[in-house]
Structure formats: C-alpha cells, structure tokens
Amino acid sequence: MSEKVGDDGDLQEIKPAVDRQRKIGIFALMLCGFVFNFDSTIIQPTAAFYILVLGWIRGNPYRTLVPDYGRSLASYSLSRVIFSPVFGALAPRVIKYKTAMLAGLIICAVGNLTYAVATHISVLIVGRVIAGIGAASVAPALAYITAVTRPEARGKVLSMFWGFATLGLII
C-alpha cells in the first residue's frame, strides 16, 4: 500500500483502489496523447493529396496546392497553440481534467469528421481548426499528471506520457 502524510503529520495508508484509479486515469491520458499525435501522423501526409483532389474538383489542382496545404497545417497548429491555455485555465477551475480530455477527444473527432467529408478547401481548414482545438486539451493532461503523481515519480510519468505521444507520431 502507498503511504502519505496526513494533516496531523502521521503516515496514513491510501487505499489501493485510489491508486488504481489514478493509474488508470494516467494511462487513459497517455492514450489520448497517443491519439492526438497519431491524428497528426494520419492527416499531415494525406492532406497534400486530399487538397490536390479538391483542387481537381475546382478545376485548378496545382495552383493552390502549396498555399492550401500550408493553411491546413498552420490552422491546426495555430488553433492548438491558442486553445491550449484556454483548456489549461478551464480544467482545474471549471471542468475536471478528465472531462477536459474527453471533450478534447470529441472535439477532435468532430474536426476530423469535418475534414473527412470536406468538399471545399475552406471546410477542410475549418475541420483542421476544430481538430486543433480538441488537441489543445493535452494541456490539462499534463496538469493532471503533475497533480496526482508524487514529486519523485513525476518525471518518470511525464516521460511515459510523452513517450506514448511520440509513439503516435512514428506509427
């Protein structure tokens, strides 16, 4: 059993179920990090071809390929950068960390669905913006991991989180 210092300074035992719930929560957050980066791995290589096809539909396949490809990648990254502090500020005060991550996954799924059904480049970019907003919910995951792990284990757990996230990029 794990031990912690109580309010009166005595050591108290933490129930194993609480530790198990925290471990499951941390593992779920690691999977979310994996999913968000796996999303990037799937979208970025296919976006150029997808934009080229949308260009053929419009009648100008090559003229707008590079600018539209750049806009689609930048829109995802920019929305993720802008909304990471928003999720980070909301998570501990307004919504729970895990709720923020779940909301982020749902928002990301909606953005990817919008991207998948896009028939015009503007809809594709809107889908990437929505997906970037959802992916911004990684910030609360890091805060949650920091809040529930002991200081001596924090570096290990954060490294494992980023390891899972990086694994999503290379698969």
PDB file of C-alpha atoms in Angstrom:
ATOM      1  CA  MET A   1       0.000   0.000   0.000  1.00  0.00           C
ATOM      2  CA  SER A   2       1.083   3.540  -0.595  1.00  0.00           C
ATOM      3  CA  GLU A   3       1.629   5.965   2.245  1.00  0.00           C
ATOM      4  CA  LYS A   4       1.055   9.668   2.595  1.00  0.00           C
ATOM      5  CA  VAL A   5       1.417  12.202   5.349  1.00  0.00           C
ATOM      6  CA  GLY A   6      -1.888  13.186   6.904  1.00  0.00           C
ATOM      7  CA  ASP A   7      -2.897  16.596   8.208  1.00  0.00           C
ATOM      8  CA  ASP A   8      -1.672  15.708  11.683  1.00  0.00           C
ATOM      9  CA  GLY A   9       1.746  14.609  10.368  1.00  0.00           C
ATOM     10  CA  ASP A  10       1.138  10.868  10.790  1.00  0.00           C
ATOM     11  CA  LEU A  11       1.531   8.451   7.932  1.00  0.00           C
ATOM     12  CA  GLN A  12      -1.756   7.198   6.551  1.00  0.00           C
ATOM     13  CA  GLU A  13      -2.406   4.431   4.074  1.00  0.00           C
ATOM     14  CA  ILE A  14      -4.019   5.244   0.764  1.00  0.00           C
ATOM     15  CA  LYS A  15      -6.491   2.676  -0.423  1.00  0.00           C
ATOM     16  CA  PRO A  16      -5.183   0.643  -3.375  1.00  0.00           C
ATOM     17  CA  ALA A  17      -8.368   1.424  -5.324  1.00  0.00           C
ATOM     18  CA  VAL A  18      -7.490   5.128  -5.327  1.00  0.00           C
ATOM     19  CA  ASP A  19      -4.003   4.356  -6.646  1.00  0.00           C
ATOM     20  CA  ARG A  20      -5.512   2.054  -9.271  1.00  0.00           C
ATOM     21  CA  GLN A  21      -7.953   4.777 -10.364  1.00  0.00           C
ATOM     22  CA  ARG A  22      -5.117   7.267 -10.692  1.00  0.00           C
ATOM     23  CA  LYS A  23      -3.043   4.798 -12.688  1.00  0.00           C
ATOM     24  CA  ILE A  24      -5.971   4.077 -14.993  1.00  0.00           C
ATOM     25  CA  GLY A  25      -6.590   7.810 -15.381  1.00  0.00           C
ATOM     26  CA  ILE A  26      -2.951   8.487 -16.207  1.00  0.00           C
ATOM     27  CA  PHE A  27      -2.871   5.594 -18.683  1.00  0.00           C
ATOM     28  CA  ALA A  28      -6.048   6.924 -20.343  1.00  0.00           C
ATOM     29  CA  LEU A  29      -4.405  10.334 -20.669  1.00  0.00           C
ATOM     30  CA  MET A  30      -1.339   8.714 -22.214  1.00  0.00           C
ATOM     31  CA  LEU A  31      -3.604   7.049 -24.767  1.00  0.00           C
ATOM     32  CA  CYS A  32      -5.149  10.444 -25.504  1.00  0.00           C
ATOM     33  CA  GLY A  33      -1.700  11.879 -26.166  1.00  0.00           C
ATOM     34  CA  PHE A  34      -1.053   8.937 -28.480  1.00  0.00           C
ATOM     35  CA  VAL A  35      -4.349   9.516 -30.316  1.00  0.00           C
ATOM     36  CA  PHE A  36      -3.752  13.243 -30.793  1.00  0.00           C
ATOM     37  CA  ASN A  37      -0.323  12.658 -32.299  1.00  0.00           C
ATOM     38  CA  PHE A  38      -1.498   9.666 -34.317  1.00  0.00           C
ATOM     39  CA  ASP A  39      -4.126  12.005 -35.749  1.00  0.00           C
ATOM     40  CA  SER A  40      -1.347  14.297 -36.934  1.00  0.00           C
ATOM     41  CA  THR A  41       0.511  11.343 -38.439  1.00  0.00           C
ATOM     42  CA  ILE A  42      -2.538  10.341 -40.474  1.00  0.00           C
ATOM     43  CA  ILE A  43      -3.652  13.814 -41.564  1.00  0.00           C
ATOM     44  CA  GLN A  44      -0.389  15.542 -42.484  1.00  0.00           C
ATOM     45  CA  PRO A  45       0.823  13.051 -45.104  1.00  0.00           C
ATOM     46  CA  THR A  46      -2.612  12.680 -46.686  1.00  0.00           C
ATOM     47  CA  ALA A  47      -3.524  16.368 -46.691  1.00  0.00           C
ATOM     48  CA  ALA A  48      -1.495  17.226 -49.796  1.00  0.00           C
ATOM     49  CA  PHE A  49      -3.200  14.525 -51.860  1.00  0.00           C
ATOM     50  CA  TYR A  50      -6.610  15.433 -50.438  1.00  0.00           C
ATOM     51  CA  ILE A  51      -6.093  19.116 -51.279  1.00  0.00           C
ATOM     52  CA  LEU A  52      -4.924  18.151 -54.757  1.00  0.00           C
ATOM     53  CA  VAL A  53      -8.149  16.182 -55.282  1.00  0.00           C
ATOM     54  CA  LEU A  54     -10.205  19.135 -54.031  1.00  0.00           C
ATOM     55  CA  GLY A  55      -8.275  21.315 -56.499  1.00  0.00           C
ATOM     56  CA  TRP A  56      -9.218  18.959 -59.350  1.00  0.00           C
ATOM     57  CA  ILE A  57     -12.847  19.314 -58.335  1.00  0.00           C
ATOM     58  CA  ARG A  58     -12.471  23.105 -58.530  1.00  0.00           C
ATOM     59  CA  GLY A  59     -10.524  22.893 -61.791  1.00  0.00           C
ATOM     60  CA  ASN A  60      -7.165  24.194 -60.551  1.00  0.00           C
ATOM     61  CA  PRO A  61      -5.316  21.263 -58.958  1.00  0.00           C
ATOM     62  CA  TYR A  62      -1.774  22.644 -58.801  1.00  0.00           C
ATOM     63  CA  ARG A  63      -2.178  26.387 -58.493  1.00  0.00           C
ATOM     64  CA  THR A  64      -3.403  26.307 -54.886  1.00  0.00           C
ATOM     65  CA  LEU A  65      -1.809  23.087 -53.606  1.00  0.00           C
ATOM     66  CA  VAL A  66       1.092  24.589 -51.677  1.00  0.00           C
ATOM     67  CA  PRO A  67      -0.774  27.565 -50.127  1.00  0.00           C
ATOM     68  CA  ASP A  68      -3.782  25.427 -49.186  1.00  0.00           C
ATOM     69  CA  TYR A  69      -1.584  22.688 -47.744  1.00  0.00           C
ATOM     70  CA  GLY A  70       0.248  25.276 -45.662  1.00  0.00           C
ATOM     71  CA  ARG A  71      -3.023  26.794 -44.464  1.00  0.00           C
ATOM     72  CA  SER A  72      -4.396  23.404 -43.445  1.00  0.00           C
ATOM     73  CA  LEU A  73      -1.315  22.544 -41.385  1.00  0.00           C
ATOM     74  CA  ALA A  74      -0.987  26.030 -39.905  1.00  0.00           C
ATOM     75  CA  SER A  75      -4.667  26.224 -38.954  1.00  0.00           C
ATOM     76  CA  TYR A  76      -4.372  23.054 -36.856  1.00  0.00           C
ATOM     77  CA  SER A  77      -1.178  24.181 -35.138  1.00  0.00           C
ATOM     78  CA  LEU A  78      -2.364  27.732 -34.553  1.00  0.00           C
ATOM     79  CA  SER A  79      -5.684  26.673 -33.036  1.00  0.00           C
ATOM     80  CA  ARG A  80      -3.872  24.173 -30.808  1.00  0.00           C
ATOM     81  CA  VAL A  81      -1.464  26.872 -29.596  1.00  0.00           C
ATOM     82  CA  ILE A  82      -4.262  29.382 -28.983  1.00  0.00           C
ATOM     83  CA  PHE A  83      -6.591  26.986 -27.152  1.00  0.00           C
ATOM     84  CA  SER A  84      -4.038  25.126 -25.005  1.00  0.00           C
ATOM     85  CA  PRO A  85      -4.004  27.918 -22.395  1.00  0.00           C
ATOM     86  CA  VAL A  86      -7.808  28.078 -22.541  1.00  0.00           C
ATOM     87  CA  PHE A  87      -8.140  24.363 -21.730  1.00  0.00           C
ATOM     88  CA  GLY A  88      -5.394  24.730 -19.139  1.00  0.00           C
ATOM     89  CA  ALA A  89      -7.207  27.574 -17.398  1.00  0.00           C
ATOM     90  CA  LEU A  90     -10.626  25.896 -17.508  1.00  0.00           C
ATOM     91  CA  ALA A  91      -9.578  22.425 -16.407  1.00  0.00           C
ATOM     92  CA  PRO A  92      -8.898  22.807 -12.707  1.00  0.00           C
ATOM     93  CA  ARG A  93     -11.456  25.542 -12.047  1.00  0.00           C
ATOM     94  CA  VAL A  94     -14.453  24.957 -14.282  1.00  0.00           C
ATOM     95  CA  ILE A  95     -14.243  21.365 -15.507  1.00  0.00           C
ATOM     96  CA  LYS A  96     -12.382  18.290 -14.337  1.00  0.00           C
ATOM     97  CA  TYR A  97      -9.141  17.287 -16.041  1.00  0.00           C
ATOM     98  CA  LYS A  98     -10.562  14.052 -17.400  1.00  0.00           C
ATOM     99  CA  THR A  99     -13.680  15.851 -18.637  1.00  0.00           C
ATOM    100  CA  ALA A 100     -11.464  18.320 -20.494  1.00  0.00           C
ATOM    101  CA  MET A 101      -9.619  15.451 -22.164  1.00  0.00           C
ATOM    102  CA  LEU A 102     -12.857  13.703 -23.110  1.00  0.00           C
ATOM    103  CA  ALA A 103     -14.240  16.958 -24.510  1.00  0.00           C
ATOM    104  CA  GLY A 104     -10.988  17.395 -26.432  1.00  0.00           C
ATOM    105  CA  LEU A 105     -11.263  13.914 -27.946  1.00  0.00           C
ATOM    106  CA  ILE A 106     -14.858  14.564 -29.012  1.00  0.00           C
ATOM    107  CA  ILE A 107     -13.993  17.968 -30.482  1.00  0.00           C
ATOM    108  CA  CYS A 108     -11.011  16.436 -32.290  1.00  0.00           C
ATOM    109  CA  ALA A 109     -13.229  13.677 -33.698  1.00  0.00           C
ATOM    110  CA  VAL A 110     -15.743  16.252 -34.948  1.00  0.00           C
ATOM    111  CA  GLY A 111     -12.913  18.202 -36.593  1.00  0.00           C
ATOM    112  CA  ASN A 112     -11.550  15.080 -38.262  1.00  0.00           C
ATOM    113  CA  LEU A 113     -15.011  14.108 -39.474  1.00  0.00           C
ATOM    114  CA  THR A 114     -15.420  17.604 -40.912  1.00  0.00           C
ATOM    115  CA  TYR A 115     -12.033  17.223 -42.593  1.00  0.00           C
ATOM    116  CA  ALA A 116     -13.009  13.818 -43.996  1.00  0.00           C
ATOM    117  CA  VAL A 117     -16.247  14.992 -45.597  1.00  0.00           C
ATOM    118  CA  ALA A 118     -14.910  18.321 -46.883  1.00  0.00           C
ATOM    119  CA  THR A 119     -15.682  19.115 -50.491  1.00  0.00           C
ATOM    120  CA  HIS A 120     -14.078  22.549 -50.404  1.00  0.00           C
ATOM    121  CA  ILE A 121     -10.765  23.745 -49.027  1.00  0.00           C
ATOM    122  CA  SER A 122     -12.435  26.157 -46.590  1.00  0.00           C
ATOM    123  CA  VAL A 123     -14.386  23.297 -44.989  1.00  0.00           C
ATOM    124  CA  LEU A 124     -11.164  21.283 -44.785  1.00  0.00           C
ATOM    125  CA  ILE A 125      -9.432  24.141 -42.979  1.00  0.00           C
ATOM    126  CA  VAL A 126     -12.382  24.576 -40.606  1.00  0.00           C
ATOM    127  CA  GLY A 127     -12.106  20.863 -39.809  1.00  0.00           C
ATOM    128  CA  ARG A 128      -8.410  21.237 -39.019  1.00  0.00           C
ATOM    129  CA  VAL A 129      -9.132  24.249 -36.782  1.00  0.00           C
ATOM    130  CA  ILE A 130     -11.744  22.238 -34.861  1.00  0.00           C
ATOM    131  CA  ALA A 131      -9.361  19.276 -34.541  1.00  0.00           C
ATOM    132  CA  GLY A 132      -6.633  21.612 -33.272  1.00  0.00           C
ATOM    133  CA  ILE A 133      -8.983  22.986 -30.626  1.00  0.00           C
ATOM    134  CA  GLY A 134      -9.661  19.437 -29.481  1.00  0.00           C
ATOM    135  CA  ALA A 135      -5.976  18.542 -29.447  1.00  0.00           C
ATOM    136  CA  ALA A 136      -5.322  21.560 -27.227  1.00  0.00           C
ATOM    137  CA  SER A 137      -6.779  19.570 -24.344  1.00  0.00           C
ATOM    138  CA  VAL A 138      -3.391  17.912 -23.855  1.00  0.00           C
ATOM    139  CA  ALA A 139      -2.512  20.801 -21.505  1.00  0.00           C
ATOM    140  CA  PRO A 140      -4.909  19.590 -18.777  1.00  0.00           C
ATOM    141  CA  ALA A 141      -3.499  16.081 -19.142  1.00  0.00           C
ATOM    142  CA  LEU A 142      -0.074  17.317 -18.172  1.00  0.00           C
ATOM    143  CA  ALA A 143      -1.535  19.297 -15.279  1.00  0.00           C
ATOM    144  CA  TYR A 144      -3.463  16.246 -14.076  1.00  0.00           C
ATOM    145  CA  ILE A 145      -0.374  14.057 -14.224  1.00  0.00           C
ATOM    146  CA  THR A 146       1.539  16.662 -12.258  1.00  0.00           C
ATOM    147  CA  ALA A 147      -1.247  16.952  -9.675  1.00  0.00           C
ATOM    148  CA  VAL A 148      -1.694  13.240  -8.953  1.00  0.00           C
ATOM    149  CA  THR A 149       1.874  11.945  -9.025  1.00  0.00           C
ATOM    150  CA  ARG A 150       4.421  12.137  -6.261  1.00  0.00           C
ATOM    151  CA  PRO A 151       7.302  14.519  -6.969  1.00  0.00           C
ATOM    152  CA  GLU A 152       9.816  11.673  -7.185  1.00  0.00           C
ATOM    153  CA  ALA A 153       7.684   9.826  -9.790  1.00  0.00           C
ATOM    154  CA  ARG A 154       6.554  12.882 -11.734  1.00  0.00           C
ATOM    155  CA  GLY A 155       9.452  12.931 -14.203  1.00  0.00           C
ATOM    156  CA  LYS A 156       9.003   9.237 -14.983  1.00  0.00           C
ATOM    157  CA  VAL A 157       5.259   9.566 -15.554  1.00  0.00           C
ATOM    158  CA  LEU A 158       5.604  12.690 -17.698  1.00  0.00           C
ATOM    159  CA  SER A 159       8.296  10.943 -19.739  1.00  0.00           C
ATOM    160  CA  MET A 160       5.972   7.995 -20.228  1.00  0.00           C
ATOM    161  CA  PHE A 161       3.213  10.382 -21.363  1.00  0.00           C
ATOM    162  CA  TRP A 162       5.479  11.988 -23.952  1.00  0.00           C
ATOM    163  CA  GLY A 163       6.745   8.550 -24.961  1.00  0.00           C
ATOM    164  CA  PHE A 164       3.190   7.448 -25.746  1.00  0.00           C
ATOM    165  CA  ALA A 165       2.531  10.719 -27.559  1.00  0.00           C
ATOM    166  CA  THR A 166       5.700  10.348 -29.626  1.00  0.00           C
ATOM    167  CA  LEU A 167       4.807   6.759 -30.408  1.00  0.00           C
ATOM    168  CA  GLY A 168       1.657   8.147 -32.029  1.00  0.00           C
ATOM    169  CA  LEU A 169       3.868  10.187 -34.358  1.00  0.00           C
ATOM    170  CA  ILE A 170       6.056   7.308 -35.511  1.00  0.00           C
ATOM    171  CA  ILE A 171       3.490   4.555 -36.038  1.00  0.00           C
TER     172      ILE A 171
END
